[in-house]
PDB file of C-alpha atoms in Angstrom:
ATOM      1  CA  MET A   7      -4.172  24.245  12.369  1.00  0.00           C
ATOM      2  CA  THR A   8      -3.933  27.524  14.263  1.00  0.00           C
ATOM      3  CA  ASN A   9      -0.665  28.747  12.718  1.00  0.00           C
ATOM      4  CA  LEU A  10       0.180  27.004   9.496  1.00  0.00           C
ATOM      5  CA  ASN A  11       2.929  29.435   8.542  1.00  0.00           C
ATOM      6  CA  GLU A  12       4.690  28.837  11.853  1.00  0.00           C
ATOM      7  CA  ALA A  13       4.479  25.059  11.415  1.00  0.00           C
ATOM      8  CA  LEU A  14       5.933  25.338   7.909  1.00  0.00           C
ATOM      9  CA  ARG A  15       8.771  27.594   9.025  1.00  0.00           C
ATOM     10  CA  GLU A  16       9.676  25.259  11.886  1.00  0.00           C
ATOM     11  CA  ALA A  17       9.818  22.260   9.516  1.00  0.00           C
ATOM     12  CA  ALA A  18      11.876  24.061   6.862  1.00  0.00           C
ATOM     13  CA  THR A  19      15.610  23.814   6.268  1.00  0.00           C
ATOM     14  CA  GLU A  20      17.868  26.053   4.204  1.00  0.00           C
ATOM     15  CA  ARG A  21      19.314  22.993   2.509  1.00  0.00           C
ATOM     16  CA  HIS A  22      15.906  21.792   1.324  1.00  0.00           C
ATOM     17  CA  LYS A  23      14.963  25.305   0.217  1.00  0.00           C
ATOM     18  CA  ALA A  24      18.073  25.484  -1.973  1.00  0.00           C
ATOM     19  CA  PHE A  25      17.352  22.003  -3.328  1.00  0.00           C
ATOM     20  CA  SER A  26      13.748  22.911  -4.162  1.00  0.00           C
ATOM     21  CA  GLU A  27      14.759  26.148  -5.857  1.00  0.00           C
ATOM     22  CA  ARG A  28      17.016  24.202  -8.235  1.00  0.00           C
ATOM     23  CA  LEU A  29      14.435  21.486  -8.821  1.00  0.00           C
ATOM     24  CA  ILE A  30      11.446  23.762  -9.441  1.00  0.00           C
ATOM     25  CA  PRO A  31      12.706  26.732 -11.475  1.00  0.00           C
ATOM     26  CA  THR A  32       9.235  27.944 -12.504  1.00  0.00           C
ATOM     27  CA  VAL A  33       8.386  28.888  -8.907  1.00  0.00           C
ATOM     28  CA  PRO A  34       9.637  32.241  -7.506  1.00  0.00           C
ATOM     29  CA  SER A  35      12.310  31.454  -4.909  1.00  0.00           C
ATOM     30  CA  ASP A  36      10.761  33.772  -2.328  1.00  0.00           C
ATOM     31  CA  THR A  37       7.631  31.574  -2.264  1.00  0.00           C
ATOM     32  CA  ILE A  38       9.609  28.421  -1.442  1.00  0.00           C
ATOM     33  CA  ILE A  39       9.981  27.877   2.318  1.00  0.00           C
ATOM     34  CA  GLY A  40      11.985  24.650   2.179  1.00  0.00           C
ATOM     35  CA  VAL A  41       9.812  21.992   3.822  1.00  0.00           C
ATOM     36  CA  PRO A  42      10.533  18.329   2.925  1.00  0.00           C
ATOM     37  CA  MET A  43       7.630  16.224   1.667  1.00  0.00           C
ATOM     38  CA  PRO A  44       7.474  13.907   4.748  1.00  0.00           C
ATOM     39  CA  ALA A  45       6.936  16.964   6.953  1.00  0.00           C
ATOM     40  CA  LEU A  46       4.306  18.329   4.562  1.00  0.00           C
ATOM     41  CA  ARG A  47       2.409  15.040   4.693  1.00  0.00           C
ATOM     42  CA  LYS A  48       2.433  15.234   8.482  1.00  0.00           C
ATOM     43  CA  ILE A  49       1.234  18.837   8.496  1.00  0.00           C
ATOM     44  CA  ALA A  50      -1.524  17.991   5.999  1.00  0.00           C
ATOM     45  CA  LYS A  51      -3.049  15.573   8.523  1.00  0.00           C
ATOM     46  CA  ASP A  52      -3.876  18.520  10.784  1.00  0.00           C
ATOM     47  CA  LEU A  53      -5.688  20.490   8.081  1.00  0.00           C
ATOM     48  CA  ASP A  54      -9.330  20.192   7.050  1.00  0.00           C
ATOM     49  CA  GLY A  55     -11.349  21.002   3.962  1.00  0.00           C
ATOM     50  CA  SER A  56     -11.611  24.684   4.821  1.00  0.00           C
ATOM     51  CA  PHE A  57      -8.010  25.069   3.654  1.00  0.00           C
ATOM     52  CA  LEU A  58      -9.160  24.411   0.077  1.00  0.00           C
ATOM     53  CA  ARG A  59     -11.130  27.667   0.188  1.00  0.00           C
ATOM     54  CA  GLU A  60      -8.059  29.765   1.026  1.00  0.00           C
ATOM     55  CA  LEU A  61      -6.888  30.298  -2.545  1.00  0.00           C
ATOM     56  CA  PRO A  62      -4.580  31.745  -3.654  1.00  0.00           C
ATOM     57  CA  HIS A  63      -1.921  30.430  -1.325  1.00  0.00           C
ATOM     58  CA  GLU A  64       1.256  32.326  -0.518  1.00  0.00           C
ATOM     59  CA  SER A  65       3.839  29.547  -0.787  1.00  0.00           C
ATOM     60  CA  TYR A  66       4.811  26.575  -2.903  1.00  0.00           C
ATOM     61  CA  GLU A  67       4.417  24.352   0.163  1.00  0.00           C
ATOM     62  CA  GLU A  68       0.832  25.478   0.697  1.00  0.00           C
ATOM     63  CA  ASN A  69       0.056  24.479  -2.889  1.00  0.00           C
ATOM     64  CA  ILE A  70       1.535  21.042  -2.214  1.00  0.00           C
ATOM     65  CA  LEU A  71      -0.659  20.823   0.894  1.00  0.00           C
ATOM     66  CA  HIS A  72      -3.661  21.764  -1.240  1.00  0.00           C
ATOM     67  CA  GLY A  73      -2.990  18.837  -3.559  1.00  0.00           C
ATOM     68  CA  LEU A  74      -2.470  16.474  -0.625  1.00  0.00           C
ATOM     69  CA  LEU A  75      -5.836  17.474   0.843  1.00  0.00           C
ATOM     70  CA  ILE A  76      -7.571  16.852  -2.478  1.00  0.00           C
ATOM     71  CA  ASN A  77      -5.910  13.426  -2.480  1.00  0.00           C
ATOM     72  CA  ARG A  78      -7.217  12.823   1.019  1.00  0.00           C
ATOM     73  CA  GLY A  79     -10.769  13.372  -0.161  1.00  0.00           C
ATOM     74  CA  VAL A  80     -11.727  16.215   2.169  1.00  0.00           C
ATOM     75  CA  CYS A  81     -13.827  17.770  -0.629  1.00  0.00           C
ATOM     76  CA  GLU A  82     -17.315  16.737  -1.723  1.00  0.00           C
ATOM     77  CA  ASP A  83     -16.495  16.869  -5.441  1.00  0.00           C
ATOM     78  CA  VAL A  84     -12.932  16.052  -6.524  1.00  0.00           C
ATOM     79  CA  MET A  85     -13.276  17.485 -10.033  1.00  0.00           C
ATOM     80  CA  GLU A  86     -14.769  20.725  -8.715  1.00  0.00           C
ATOM     81  CA  ALA A  87     -11.950  21.039  -6.167  1.00  0.00           C
ATOM     82  CA  LEU A  88      -9.363  20.436  -8.883  1.00  0.00           C
ATOM     83  CA  ASP A  89     -11.007  22.888 -11.272  1.00  0.00           C
ATOM     84  CA  ASP A  90     -10.818  25.583  -8.587  1.00  0.00           C
ATOM     85  CA  PHE A  91      -7.102  24.819  -8.162  1.00  0.00           C
ATOM     86  CA  LEU A  92      -6.136  24.718 -11.863  1.00  0.00           C
ATOM     87  CA  PRO A  93      -5.426  28.473 -12.223  1.00  0.00           C
ATOM     88  CA  TYR A  94      -2.722  28.182  -9.564  1.00  0.00           C
ATOM     89  CA  LEU A  95      -0.738  25.285 -11.043  1.00  0.00           C
ATOM     90  CA  ASP A  96       2.677  26.705 -11.886  1.00  0.00           C
ATOM     91  CA  ASN A  97       5.119  23.831 -11.445  1.00  0.00           C
ATOM     92  CA  TRP A  98       5.567  20.135 -12.122  1.00  0.00           C
ATOM     93  CA  ALA A  99       5.987  19.104  -8.459  1.00  0.00           C
ATOM     94  CA  VAL A 100       2.535  20.234  -7.350  1.00  0.00           C
ATOM     95  CA  VAL A 101       0.994  18.714 -10.480  1.00  0.00           C
ATOM     96  CA  ASP A 102       2.714  15.359 -10.025  1.00  0.00           C
ATOM     97  CA  ALA A 103       1.667  15.163  -6.356  1.00  0.00           C
ATOM     98  CA  ILE A 104      -2.024  15.156  -7.320  1.00  0.00           C
ATOM     99  CA  ASP A 105      -3.395  11.615  -7.318  1.00  0.00           C
ATOM    100  CA  PRO A 106      -6.962  11.426  -5.944  1.00  0.00           C
ATOM    101  CA  PRO A 107      -8.017   7.908  -4.838  1.00  0.00           C
ATOM    102  CA  GLU A 108     -11.515   8.778  -6.080  1.00  0.00           C
ATOM    103  CA  PHE A 109     -10.220   8.522  -9.647  1.00  0.00           C
ATOM    104  CA  TYR A 110      -9.509   4.818  -9.061  1.00  0.00           C
ATOM    105  CA  ARG A 111     -13.158   4.188  -8.197  1.00  0.00           C
ATOM    106  CA  GLY A 112     -14.732   5.405 -11.418  1.00  0.00           C
ATOM    107  CA  ASP A 113     -14.204   6.333 -15.045  1.00  0.00           C
ATOM    108  CA  TYR A 114     -12.724   9.827 -15.292  1.00  0.00           C
ATOM    109  CA  ARG A 115     -11.057   9.511 -18.693  1.00  0.00           C
ATOM    110  CA  ASP A 116     -13.133  12.339 -20.177  1.00  0.00           C
ATOM    111  CA  TYR A 117     -11.878  14.609 -17.415  1.00  0.00           C
ATOM    112  CA  TYR A 118      -8.217  13.782 -18.078  1.00  0.00           C
ATOM    113  CA  GLU A 119      -8.746  14.459 -21.766  1.00  0.00           C
ATOM    114  CA  ARG A 120     -10.385  17.800 -21.019  1.00  0.00           C
ATOM    115  CA  LEU A 121      -7.365  18.811 -18.967  1.00  0.00           C
ATOM    116  CA  MET A 122      -4.995  17.721 -21.747  1.00  0.00           C
ATOM    117  CA  LYS A 123      -6.716  20.106 -24.167  1.00  0.00           C
ATOM    118  CA  ASP A 124      -6.272  23.095 -21.849  1.00  0.00           C
ATOM    119  CA  SER A 125      -4.010  25.893 -23.099  1.00  0.00           C
ATOM    120  CA  ARG A 126      -2.207  26.177 -19.736  1.00  0.00           C
ATOM    121  CA  PRO A 127       0.894  23.936 -19.798  1.00  0.00           C
ATOM    122  CA  PHE A 128       0.696  22.697 -16.222  1.00  0.00           C
ATOM    123  CA  VAL A 129      -3.012  21.914 -16.574  1.00  0.00           C
ATOM    124  CA  THR A 130      -2.172  19.949 -19.716  1.00  0.00           C
ATOM    125  CA  ARG A 131       0.565  18.161 -17.790  1.00  0.00           C
ATOM    126  CA  LEU A 132      -1.911  17.242 -15.043  1.00  0.00           C
ATOM    127  CA  GLY A 133      -4.204  15.609 -17.597  1.00  0.00           C
ATOM    128  CA  ILE A 134      -1.299  13.597 -19.010  1.00  0.00           C
ATOM    129  CA  VAL A 135      -0.036  12.526 -15.577  1.00  0.00           C
ATOM    130  CA  LEU A 136      -3.509  11.416 -14.504  1.00  0.00           C
ATOM    131  CA  ALA A 137      -3.880   9.481 -17.764  1.00  0.00           C
ATOM    132  CA  LEU A 138      -0.528   7.821 -17.088  1.00  0.00           C
ATOM    133  CA  ARG A 139      -1.666   6.657 -13.670  1.00  0.00           C
ATOM    134  CA  HIS A 140      -4.791   5.149 -15.204  1.00  0.00           C
ATOM    135  CA  LEU A 141      -3.237   3.684 -18.357  1.00  0.00           C
ATOM    136  CA  ALA A 142      -4.418   0.166 -17.563  1.00  0.00           C
ATOM    137  CA  GLU A 143      -8.051   1.294 -17.806  1.00  0.00           C
ATOM    138  CA  ASP A 144      -7.843   2.052 -21.547  1.00  0.00           C
ATOM    139  CA  PRO A 145      -4.358   1.855 -23.107  1.00  0.00           C
ATOM    140  CA  PRO A 146      -5.406   2.461 -26.759  1.00  0.00           C
ATOM    141  CA  GLY A 147      -7.750   5.312 -25.926  1.00  0.00           C
ATOM    142  CA  LEU A 148      -5.383   7.119 -23.581  1.00  0.00           C
ATOM    143  CA  ILE A 149      -2.382   6.628 -25.889  1.00  0.00           C
ATOM    144  CA  GLY A 150      -4.406   8.215 -28.688  1.00  0.00           C
ATOM    145  CA  ALA A 151      -5.520  11.066 -26.442  1.00  0.00           C
ATOM    146  CA  VAL A 152      -1.976  11.917 -25.335  1.00  0.00           C
ATOM    147  CA  ALA A 153      -0.676  11.619 -28.909  1.00  0.00           C
ATOM    148  CA  ALA A 154      -3.160  14.342 -29.859  1.00  0.00           C
ATOM    149  CA  VAL A 155      -1.882  16.769 -27.214  1.00  0.00           C
ATOM    150  CA  GLU A 156      -0.413  20.011 -28.545  1.00  0.00           C
ATOM    151  CA  SER A 157       3.210  19.656 -27.509  1.00  0.00           C
ATOM    152  CA  GLY A 158       5.871  22.336 -27.266  1.00  0.00           C
ATOM    153  CA  PRO A 159       6.129  23.544 -23.653  1.00  0.00           C
ATOM    154  CA  TYR A 160       8.998  21.725 -21.924  1.00  0.00           C
ATOM    155  CA  TYR A 161       6.964  20.309 -19.031  1.00  0.00           C
ATOM    156  CA  VAL A 162       4.259  19.103 -21.405  1.00  0.00           C
ATOM    157  CA  ASP A 163       6.796  17.355 -23.631  1.00  0.00           C
ATOM    158  CA  MET A 164       8.435  15.734 -20.604  1.00  0.00           C
ATOM    159  CA  ALA A 165       5.063  14.479 -19.359  1.00  0.00           C
ATOM    160  CA  MET A 166       4.271  13.056 -22.796  1.00  0.00           C
ATOM    161  CA  ALA A 167       7.634  11.261 -22.878  1.00  0.00           C
ATOM    162  CA  TRP A 168       7.039   9.843 -19.400  1.00  0.00           C
ATOM    163  CA  PHE A 169       3.575   8.706 -20.484  1.00  0.00           C
ATOM    164  CA  PHE A 170       4.748   6.958 -23.659  1.00  0.00           C
ATOM    165  CA  ALA A 171       7.628   5.233 -21.863  1.00  0.00           C
ATOM    166  CA  GLU A 172       5.088   3.792 -19.408  1.00  0.00           C
ATOM    167  CA  ALA A 173       2.572   3.061 -22.178  1.00  0.00           C
ATOM    168  CA  LEU A 174       5.197   0.874 -23.831  1.00  0.00           C
ATOM    169  CA  LEU A 175       4.549  -1.684 -21.084  1.00  0.00           C
ATOM    170  CA  HIS A 176       0.833  -1.771 -21.976  1.00  0.00           C
ATOM    171  CA  ASP A 177       0.869  -1.551 -25.780  1.00  0.00           C
ATOM    172  CA  ALA A 178       4.379  -1.482 -27.246  1.00  0.00           C
ATOM    173  CA  GLU A 179       3.248  -1.598 -30.865  1.00  0.00           C
ATOM    174  CA  ALA A 180       0.985   1.412 -30.471  1.00  0.00           C
ATOM    175  CA  VAL A 181       3.848   3.444 -29.007  1.00  0.00           C
ATOM    176  CA  PHE A 182       6.350   2.330 -31.651  1.00  0.00           C
ATOM    177  CA  THR A 183       3.850   3.142 -34.373  1.00  0.00           C
ATOM    178  CA  LEU A 184       3.870   6.727 -33.096  1.00  0.00           C
ATOM    179  CA  LEU A 185       7.647   6.861 -32.752  1.00  0.00           C
ATOM    180  CA  GLU A 186       8.516   5.190 -36.040  1.00  0.00           C
ATOM    181  CA  SER A 187       5.930   7.045 -38.111  1.00  0.00           C
ATOM    182  CA  GLU A 188       7.166  10.403 -36.812  1.00  0.00           C
ATOM    183  CA  ALA A 189       3.660  11.192 -35.578  1.00  0.00           C
ATOM    184  CA  LEU A 190       5.173  12.870 -32.523  1.00  0.00           C
ATOM    185  CA  THR A 191       7.305  16.008 -32.572  1.00  0.00           C
ATOM    186  CA  PRO A 192      11.089  15.533 -32.600  1.00  0.00           C
ATOM    187  CA  SER A 193      11.242  16.905 -29.052  1.00  0.00           C
ATOM    188  CA  VAL A 194       8.727  14.394 -27.678  1.00  0.00           C
ATOM    189  CA  THR A 195      10.302  11.557 -29.677  1.00  0.00           C
ATOM    190  CA  ARG A 196      13.790  12.295 -28.322  1.00  0.00           C
ATOM    191  CA  LYS A 197      12.570  12.588 -24.761  1.00  0.00           C
ATOM    192  CA  THR A 198      10.496   9.403 -25.049  1.00  0.00           C
ATOM    193  CA  VAL A 199      13.456   7.419 -26.392  1.00  0.00           C
ATOM    194  CA  ARG A 200      15.588   8.690 -23.527  1.00  0.00           C
ATOM    195  CA  LYS A 201      12.942   7.754 -20.957  1.00  0.00           C
ATOM    196  CA  ILE A 202      12.623   4.275 -22.446  1.00  0.00           C
ATOM    197  CA  LYS A 203      16.393   3.740 -22.382  1.00  0.00           C
ATOM    198  CA  GLU A 204      16.581   4.919 -18.760  1.00  0.00           C
ATOM    199  CA  SER A 205      13.711   2.709 -17.559  1.00  0.00           C
ATOM    200  CA  PHE A 206      14.459  -0.310 -15.384  1.00  0.00           C
ATOM    201  CA  ARG A 207      11.137  -1.883 -16.373  1.00  0.00           C
ATOM    202  CA  VAL A 208      11.465  -1.895 -20.158  1.00  0.00           C
ATOM    203  CA  PRO A 209      13.002  -5.096 -21.639  1.00  0.00           C
ATOM    204  CA  ASP A 210      16.294  -4.759 -23.521  1.00  0.00           C
ATOM    205  CA  GLU A 211      14.765  -5.674 -26.876  1.00  0.00           C
ATOM    206  CA  LEU A 212      12.355  -2.741 -26.622  1.00  0.00           C
ATOM    207  CA  LYS A 213      15.151  -0.441 -25.508  1.00  0.00           C
ATOM    208  CA  ASN A 214      17.169  -1.464 -28.563  1.00  0.00           C
ATOM    209  CA  ARG A 215      14.217  -0.793 -30.841  1.00  0.00           C
ATOM    210  CA  ALA A 216      13.755   2.630 -29.246  1.00  0.00           C
ATOM    211  CA  ALA A 217      17.461   3.375 -29.630  1.00  0.00           C
ATOM    212  CA  ALA A 218      17.150   2.649 -33.353  1.00  0.00           C
ATOM    213  CA  VAL A 219      14.358   5.205 -33.591  1.00  0.00           C
ATOM    214  CA  GLY A 220      16.593   7.729 -31.838  1.00  0.00           C
ATOM    215  CA  LYS A 221      19.333   7.294 -34.448  1.00  0.00           C
ATOM    216  CA  LYS A 222      17.126   8.216 -37.386  1.00  0.00           C
TER     217      LYS A 222
END
């Protein structure tokens, strides 16, 4: 694309910029242009792999585009492309947009676990989110790996809670063993119980059991 910045500015709205600033407080407001995701997906179609070499980017939207291009598979090595991008992860929205189809064609569990052990909170979150998306491949192993994550940062704890609420649908007893044995921190336990209670997919009997944990 000859003028990416111009395309982003034309697709932006003040309303979406204000919305994004509230939703993504870890990103400096002056780096948020205000482009909705549907427009970003459209713009991404006109970019090629050379964009991945233009790090660091100047805006939040360009980082979203970076993740979308990795998802599209314009790089020769997905893990190498992600590793190059890790130092620039500074918010949950960019992290949660990363979902490479390549990871559904092989076993990348060791990679997710490596990310989970990283000291940078948003890199840790990426490892947890990727593990969540691939829970069906190894529920016991991935549940154990996420349970071992060093919690504390808000966006890590929220990702862990999201993971365990989803893991409940794969191995309820393993999740309740963690919750009921107090193996998780109080913060992660509270957030997990809340996620379970808010889920439309979790049966009522499991919600009631989670609620009982929350009252202890």
